PDB file of C-alpha atoms in Angstrom:
ATOM      1  CA  UNK A  29      -9.225  57.689 -38.424  1.00  0.00           C
ATOM      2  CA  UNK A  30     -11.399  57.846 -35.329  1.00  0.00           C
ATOM      3  CA  UNK A  31     -13.666  54.846 -34.918  1.00  0.00           C
ATOM      4  CA  UNK A  32     -15.639  52.384 -32.887  1.00  0.00           C
ATOM      5  CA  UNK A  33     -13.902  49.081 -32.466  1.00  0.00           C
ATOM      6  CA  UNK A  34     -15.132  45.454 -32.403  1.00  0.00           C
ATOM      7  CA  UNK A  35     -12.820  42.531 -31.715  1.00  0.00           C
ATOM      8  CA  UNK A  36     -13.753  38.955 -32.441  1.00  0.00           C
ATOM      9  CA  UNK A  37     -11.572  36.389 -30.505  1.00  0.00           C
ATOM     10  CA  UNK A  38     -11.439  32.730 -31.366  1.00  0.00           C
ATOM     11  CA  UNK A  39      -9.628  29.983 -29.468  1.00  0.00           C
ATOM     12  CA  UNK A  40      -8.490  26.628 -30.814  1.00  0.00           C
ATOM     13  CA  UNK A  41      -5.844  23.882 -30.581  1.00  0.00           C
ATOM     14  CA  UNK A  42      -3.309  23.604 -33.297  1.00  0.00           C
ATOM     15  CA  UNK A  43      -0.386  21.627 -34.504  1.00  0.00           C
ATOM     16  CA  UNK A  44       2.825  23.482 -35.144  1.00  0.00           C
ATOM     17  CA  UNK A  45       4.165  22.703 -38.631  1.00  0.00           C
ATOM     18  CA  UNK A  46       7.862  22.403 -39.535  1.00  0.00           C
ATOM     19  CA  UNK A  47       7.721  25.849 -41.228  1.00  0.00           C
ATOM     20  CA  UNK A  48       6.500  27.478 -37.996  1.00  0.00           C
ATOM     21  CA  UNK A  49       2.868  27.834 -39.236  1.00  0.00           C
ATOM     22  CA  UNK A  50      -0.126  26.409 -37.344  1.00  0.00           C
ATOM     23  CA  UNK A  51      -2.840  23.963 -38.486  1.00  0.00           C
ATOM     24  CA  UNK A  52      -5.977  23.987 -36.416  1.00  0.00           C
ATOM     25  CA  UNK A  53      -6.933  20.722 -34.801  1.00  0.00           C
ATOM     26  CA  UNK A  54     -10.679  19.963 -34.627  1.00  0.00           C
ATOM     27  CA  UNK A  55     -10.773  16.758 -32.548  1.00  0.00           C
ATOM     28  CA  UNK A  56      -9.528  18.256 -29.218  1.00  0.00           C
ATOM     29  CA  UNK A  57     -11.790  19.856 -26.632  1.00  0.00           C
ATOM     30  CA  UNK A  58     -11.412  23.660 -26.844  1.00  0.00           C
ATOM     31  CA  UNK A  59     -13.238  23.987 -23.558  1.00  0.00           C
ATOM     32  CA  UNK A  60      -9.940  22.981 -21.958  1.00  0.00           C
ATOM     33  CA  UNK A  61      -8.647  26.448 -23.018  1.00  0.00           C
ATOM     34  CA  UNK A  62      -9.790  29.182 -20.524  1.00  0.00           C
ATOM     35  CA  UNK A  63      -9.738  32.806 -21.726  1.00  0.00           C
ATOM     36  CA  UNK A  64     -10.015  35.434 -19.037  1.00  0.00           C
ATOM     37  CA  UNK A  65     -10.983  38.873 -20.096  1.00  0.00           C
ATOM     38  CA  UNK A  66     -11.195  42.167 -18.246  1.00  0.00           C
ATOM     39  CA  UNK A  67     -14.785  43.006 -18.767  1.00  0.00           C
ATOM     40  CA  UNK A  68     -15.607  42.314 -15.145  1.00  0.00           C
ATOM     41  CA  UNK A  69     -13.137  44.944 -13.834  1.00  0.00           C
ATOM     42  CA  UNK A  70     -14.500  48.252 -12.717  1.00  0.00           C
ATOM     43  CA  UNK A  71     -13.807  50.940 -15.329  1.00  0.00           C
ATOM     44  CA  UNK A  72     -13.289  48.466 -18.170  1.00  0.00           C
ATOM     45  CA  UNK A  73     -14.576  49.920 -21.417  1.00  0.00           C
ATOM     46  CA  UNK A  74     -14.990  46.585 -23.241  1.00  0.00           C
ATOM     47  CA  UNK A  75     -18.453  45.170 -23.572  1.00  0.00           C
ATOM     48  CA  UNK A  76     -18.547  41.403 -23.992  1.00  0.00           C
ATOM     49  CA  UNK A  77     -21.266  40.154 -26.392  1.00  0.00           C
ATOM     50  CA  UNK A  78     -19.840  36.597 -26.215  1.00  0.00           C
ATOM     51  CA  UNK A  79     -21.023  35.695 -29.724  1.00  0.00           C
ATOM     52  CA  UNK A  80     -23.475  36.862 -32.294  1.00  0.00           C
ATOM     53  CA  UNK A  81     -25.168  33.442 -32.280  1.00  0.00           C
ATOM     54  CA  UNK A  82     -25.681  33.578 -28.516  1.00  0.00           C
ATOM     55  CA  UNK A  83     -27.337  36.959 -28.824  1.00  0.00           C
ATOM     56  CA  UNK A  84     -29.648  35.519 -31.513  1.00  0.00           C
ATOM     57  CA  UNK A  85     -30.306  31.990 -30.379  1.00  0.00           C
ATOM     58  CA  UNK A  86     -28.983  31.572 -26.849  1.00  0.00           C
ATOM     59  CA  UNK A  87     -25.875  29.583 -28.011  1.00  0.00           C
ATOM     60  CA  UNK A  88     -23.215  29.902 -30.636  1.00  0.00           C
ATOM     61  CA  UNK A  89     -23.931  26.654 -32.477  1.00  0.00           C
ATOM     62  CA  UNK A  90     -21.673  27.613 -35.349  1.00  0.00           C
ATOM     63  CA  UNK A  91     -18.587  28.255 -33.222  1.00  0.00           C
ATOM     64  CA  UNK A  92     -18.886  28.138 -29.414  1.00  0.00           C
ATOM     65  CA  UNK A  93     -15.283  29.281 -29.028  1.00  0.00           C
ATOM     66  CA  UNK A  94     -15.721  32.682 -30.584  1.00  0.00           C
ATOM     67  CA  UNK A  95     -16.251  35.778 -28.466  1.00  0.00           C
ATOM     68  CA  UNK A  96     -17.245  39.198 -29.621  1.00  0.00           C
ATOM     69  CA  UNK A  97     -16.247  42.463 -27.707  1.00  0.00           C
ATOM     70  CA  UNK A  98     -17.176  46.094 -28.390  1.00  0.00           C
ATOM     71  CA  UNK A  99     -15.108  49.016 -27.092  1.00  0.00           C
ATOM     72  CA  UNK A 100     -17.733  51.373 -25.540  1.00  0.00           C
ATOM     73  CA  UNK A 101     -15.900  54.571 -26.426  1.00  0.00           C
ATOM     74  CA  UNK A 102     -14.718  55.637 -29.730  1.00  0.00           C
ATOM     75  CA  UNK A 103     -10.920  55.451 -30.259  1.00  0.00           C
ATOM     76  CA  UNK A 104      -9.201  58.492 -31.613  1.00  0.00           C
ATOM     77  CA  UNK A 105      -6.577  57.945 -34.382  1.00  0.00           C
ATOM     78  CA  UNK A 106      -3.245  57.062 -32.859  1.00  0.00           C
ATOM     79  CA  UNK A 107      -4.536  55.892 -29.494  1.00  0.00           C
ATOM     80  CA  UNK A 108      -4.895  52.469 -28.060  1.00  0.00           C
ATOM     81  CA  UNK A 109      -7.677  50.762 -26.135  1.00  0.00           C
ATOM     82  CA  UNK A 110      -7.535  49.312 -22.647  1.00  0.00           C
ATOM     83  CA  UNK A 111      -6.234  45.768 -22.446  1.00  0.00           C
ATOM     84  CA  UNK A 112      -8.899  43.156 -23.370  1.00  0.00           C
ATOM     85  CA  UNK A 113      -7.546  39.811 -22.275  1.00  0.00           C
ATOM     86  CA  UNK A 114      -6.099  39.066 -18.846  1.00  0.00           C
ATOM     87  CA  UNK A 115      -4.874  35.453 -19.357  1.00  0.00           C
ATOM     88  CA  UNK A 116      -5.037  32.186 -21.245  1.00  0.00           C
ATOM     89  CA  UNK A 117      -4.879  28.908 -19.310  1.00  0.00           C
ATOM     90  CA  UNK A 118      -5.279  25.254 -19.822  1.00  0.00           C
ATOM     91  CA  UNK A 119      -6.591  22.568 -17.406  1.00  0.00           C
ATOM     92  CA  UNK A 120      -4.097  20.475 -15.441  1.00  0.00           C
ATOM     93  CA  UNK A 121      -3.896  16.897 -16.321  1.00  0.00           C
ATOM     94  CA  UNK A 122      -4.784  16.894 -19.969  1.00  0.00           C
ATOM     95  CA  UNK A 123      -4.291  13.536 -21.811  1.00  0.00           C
ATOM     96  CA  UNK A 124      -1.500  12.586 -24.167  1.00  0.00           C
ATOM     97  CA  UNK A 125      -3.559  13.714 -27.196  1.00  0.00           C
ATOM     98  CA  UNK A 126      -2.714  17.256 -26.206  1.00  0.00           C
ATOM     99  CA  UNK A 127       1.037  16.736 -26.254  1.00  0.00           C
ATOM    100  CA  UNK A 128       2.873  18.903 -28.751  1.00  0.00           C
ATOM    101  CA  UNK A 129      -0.161  21.010 -29.475  1.00  0.00           C
ATOM    102  CA  UNK A 130      -0.329  24.776 -29.353  1.00  0.00           C
ATOM    103  CA  UNK A 131      -3.065  27.070 -28.264  1.00  0.00           C
ATOM    104  CA  UNK A 132      -4.103  29.373 -31.144  1.00  0.00           C
ATOM    105  CA  UNK A 133      -5.789  32.584 -30.169  1.00  0.00           C
ATOM    106  CA  UNK A 134      -7.078  34.619 -33.146  1.00  0.00           C
ATOM    107  CA  UNK A 135      -8.251  38.220 -32.731  1.00  0.00           C
ATOM    108  CA  UNK A 136      -9.758  40.148 -35.562  1.00  0.00           C
ATOM    109  CA  UNK A 137     -10.412  43.926 -35.031  1.00  0.00           C
ATOM    110  CA  UNK A 138     -12.813  45.932 -37.066  1.00  0.00           C
ATOM    111  CA  UNK A 139     -13.647  49.563 -36.964  1.00  0.00           C
ATOM    112  CA  UNK A 140     -16.514  51.847 -37.969  1.00  0.00           C
ATOM    113  CA  UNK A 141     -15.688  55.421 -38.536  1.00  0.00           C
ATOM    114  CA  UNK A 142     -16.778  57.823 -35.753  1.00  0.00           C
ATOM    115  CA  UNK A 143     -18.204  61.275 -36.273  1.00  0.00           C
ATOM    116  CA  UNK A 144     -17.182  63.401 -33.358  1.00  0.00           C
ATOM    117  CA  UNK A 145     -19.976  63.853 -30.752  1.00  0.00           C
ATOM    118  CA  UNK A 146     -21.278  67.413 -30.558  1.00  0.00           C
ATOM    119  CA  UNK A 147     -24.169  66.959 -28.080  1.00  0.00           C
ATOM    120  CA  UNK A 148     -26.824  66.503 -30.695  1.00  0.00           C
ATOM    121  CA  UNK A 149     -28.978  63.424 -31.161  1.00  0.00           C
ATOM    122  CA  UNK A 150     -28.546  63.746 -34.825  1.00  0.00           C
ATOM    123  CA  UNK A 151     -24.777  62.908 -34.667  1.00  0.00           C
ATOM    124  CA  UNK A 152     -25.362  60.129 -32.051  1.00  0.00           C
ATOM    125  CA  UNK A 153     -27.977  58.589 -34.417  1.00  0.00           C
ATOM    126  CA  UNK A 154     -25.507  58.913 -37.403  1.00  0.00           C
ATOM    127  CA  UNK A 155     -22.843  56.971 -35.485  1.00  0.00           C
ATOM    128  CA  UNK A 156     -25.398  54.386 -34.397  1.00  0.00           C
ATOM    129  CA  UNK A 157     -26.570  53.983 -37.988  1.00  0.00           C
ATOM    130  CA  UNK A 158     -22.985  53.384 -39.163  1.00  0.00           C
ATOM    131  CA  UNK A 159     -22.457  50.663 -36.520  1.00  0.00           C
ATOM    132  CA  UNK A 160     -25.785  48.972 -37.368  1.00  0.00           C
ATOM    133  CA  UNK A 161     -24.949  49.082 -41.102  1.00  0.00           C
ATOM    134  CA  UNK A 162     -21.534  47.581 -40.649  1.00  0.00           C
ATOM    135  CA  UNK A 163     -22.041  45.098 -37.878  1.00  0.00           C
ATOM    136  CA  UNK A 164     -25.829  44.556 -37.679  1.00  0.00           C
ATOM    137  CA  UNK A 165     -25.846  45.711 -34.099  1.00  0.00           C
ATOM    138  CA  UNK A 166     -28.302  48.329 -32.758  1.00  0.00           C
ATOM    139  CA  UNK A 167     -26.659  50.672 -30.214  1.00  0.00           C
ATOM    140  CA  UNK A 168     -27.595  53.629 -28.239  1.00  0.00           C
ATOM    141  CA  UNK A 169     -24.977  56.367 -28.249  1.00  0.00           C
ATOM    142  CA  UNK A 170     -24.518  59.131 -25.681  1.00  0.00           C
ATOM    143  CA  UNK A 171     -24.813  62.418 -27.691  1.00  0.00           C
ATOM    144  CA  UNK A 172     -22.269  64.198 -25.439  1.00  0.00           C
ATOM    145  CA  UNK A 173     -19.452  61.598 -25.357  1.00  0.00           C
ATOM    146  CA  UNK A 174     -20.082  59.319 -28.304  1.00  0.00           C
ATOM    147  CA  UNK A 175     -19.907  56.290 -25.928  1.00  0.00           C
ATOM    148  CA  UNK A 176     -22.013  53.228 -26.588  1.00  0.00           C
ATOM    149  CA  UNK A 177     -24.476  53.033 -23.608  1.00  0.00           C
ATOM    150  CA  UNK A 178     -26.393  49.929 -24.716  1.00  0.00           C
ATOM    151  CA  UNK A 179     -26.530  47.363 -27.607  1.00  0.00           C
ATOM    152  CA  UNK A 180     -28.787  44.672 -29.027  1.00  0.00           C
ATOM    153  CA  UNK A 181     -29.699  42.881 -32.135  1.00  0.00           C
TER     154      UNK A 181
END
């Protein structure tokens, strides 16, 4: 199915359990984990919204380690997007409390069905209404390409 894509990325520290699963750890500084995305690269089709709370209130008080990205062009069924993340790094010289901890990066992708652009504002508005209904985001869509040209809340 063709669609618009939103990815929510969350970073955290975790303990690795004996069975290979992870248990998030809340008492370590997640700011020591640095995510580097590709949104600053020319031609990148990802739009970084950072977080919904930041858009509403200037900060993400609920979870400052969650980032929201929108792919600006609809993806056709069977195709893939451009890469989103470039690297994950930690600060040098972390204390002993970080020993035997893992970095846990969670990415949740969501899609809203896309109606193929035909050059009419009616279809662009239909796609924009679908995105607003599903994600609560108001977008402007190019009627010729179906690409998201701006967004807001």
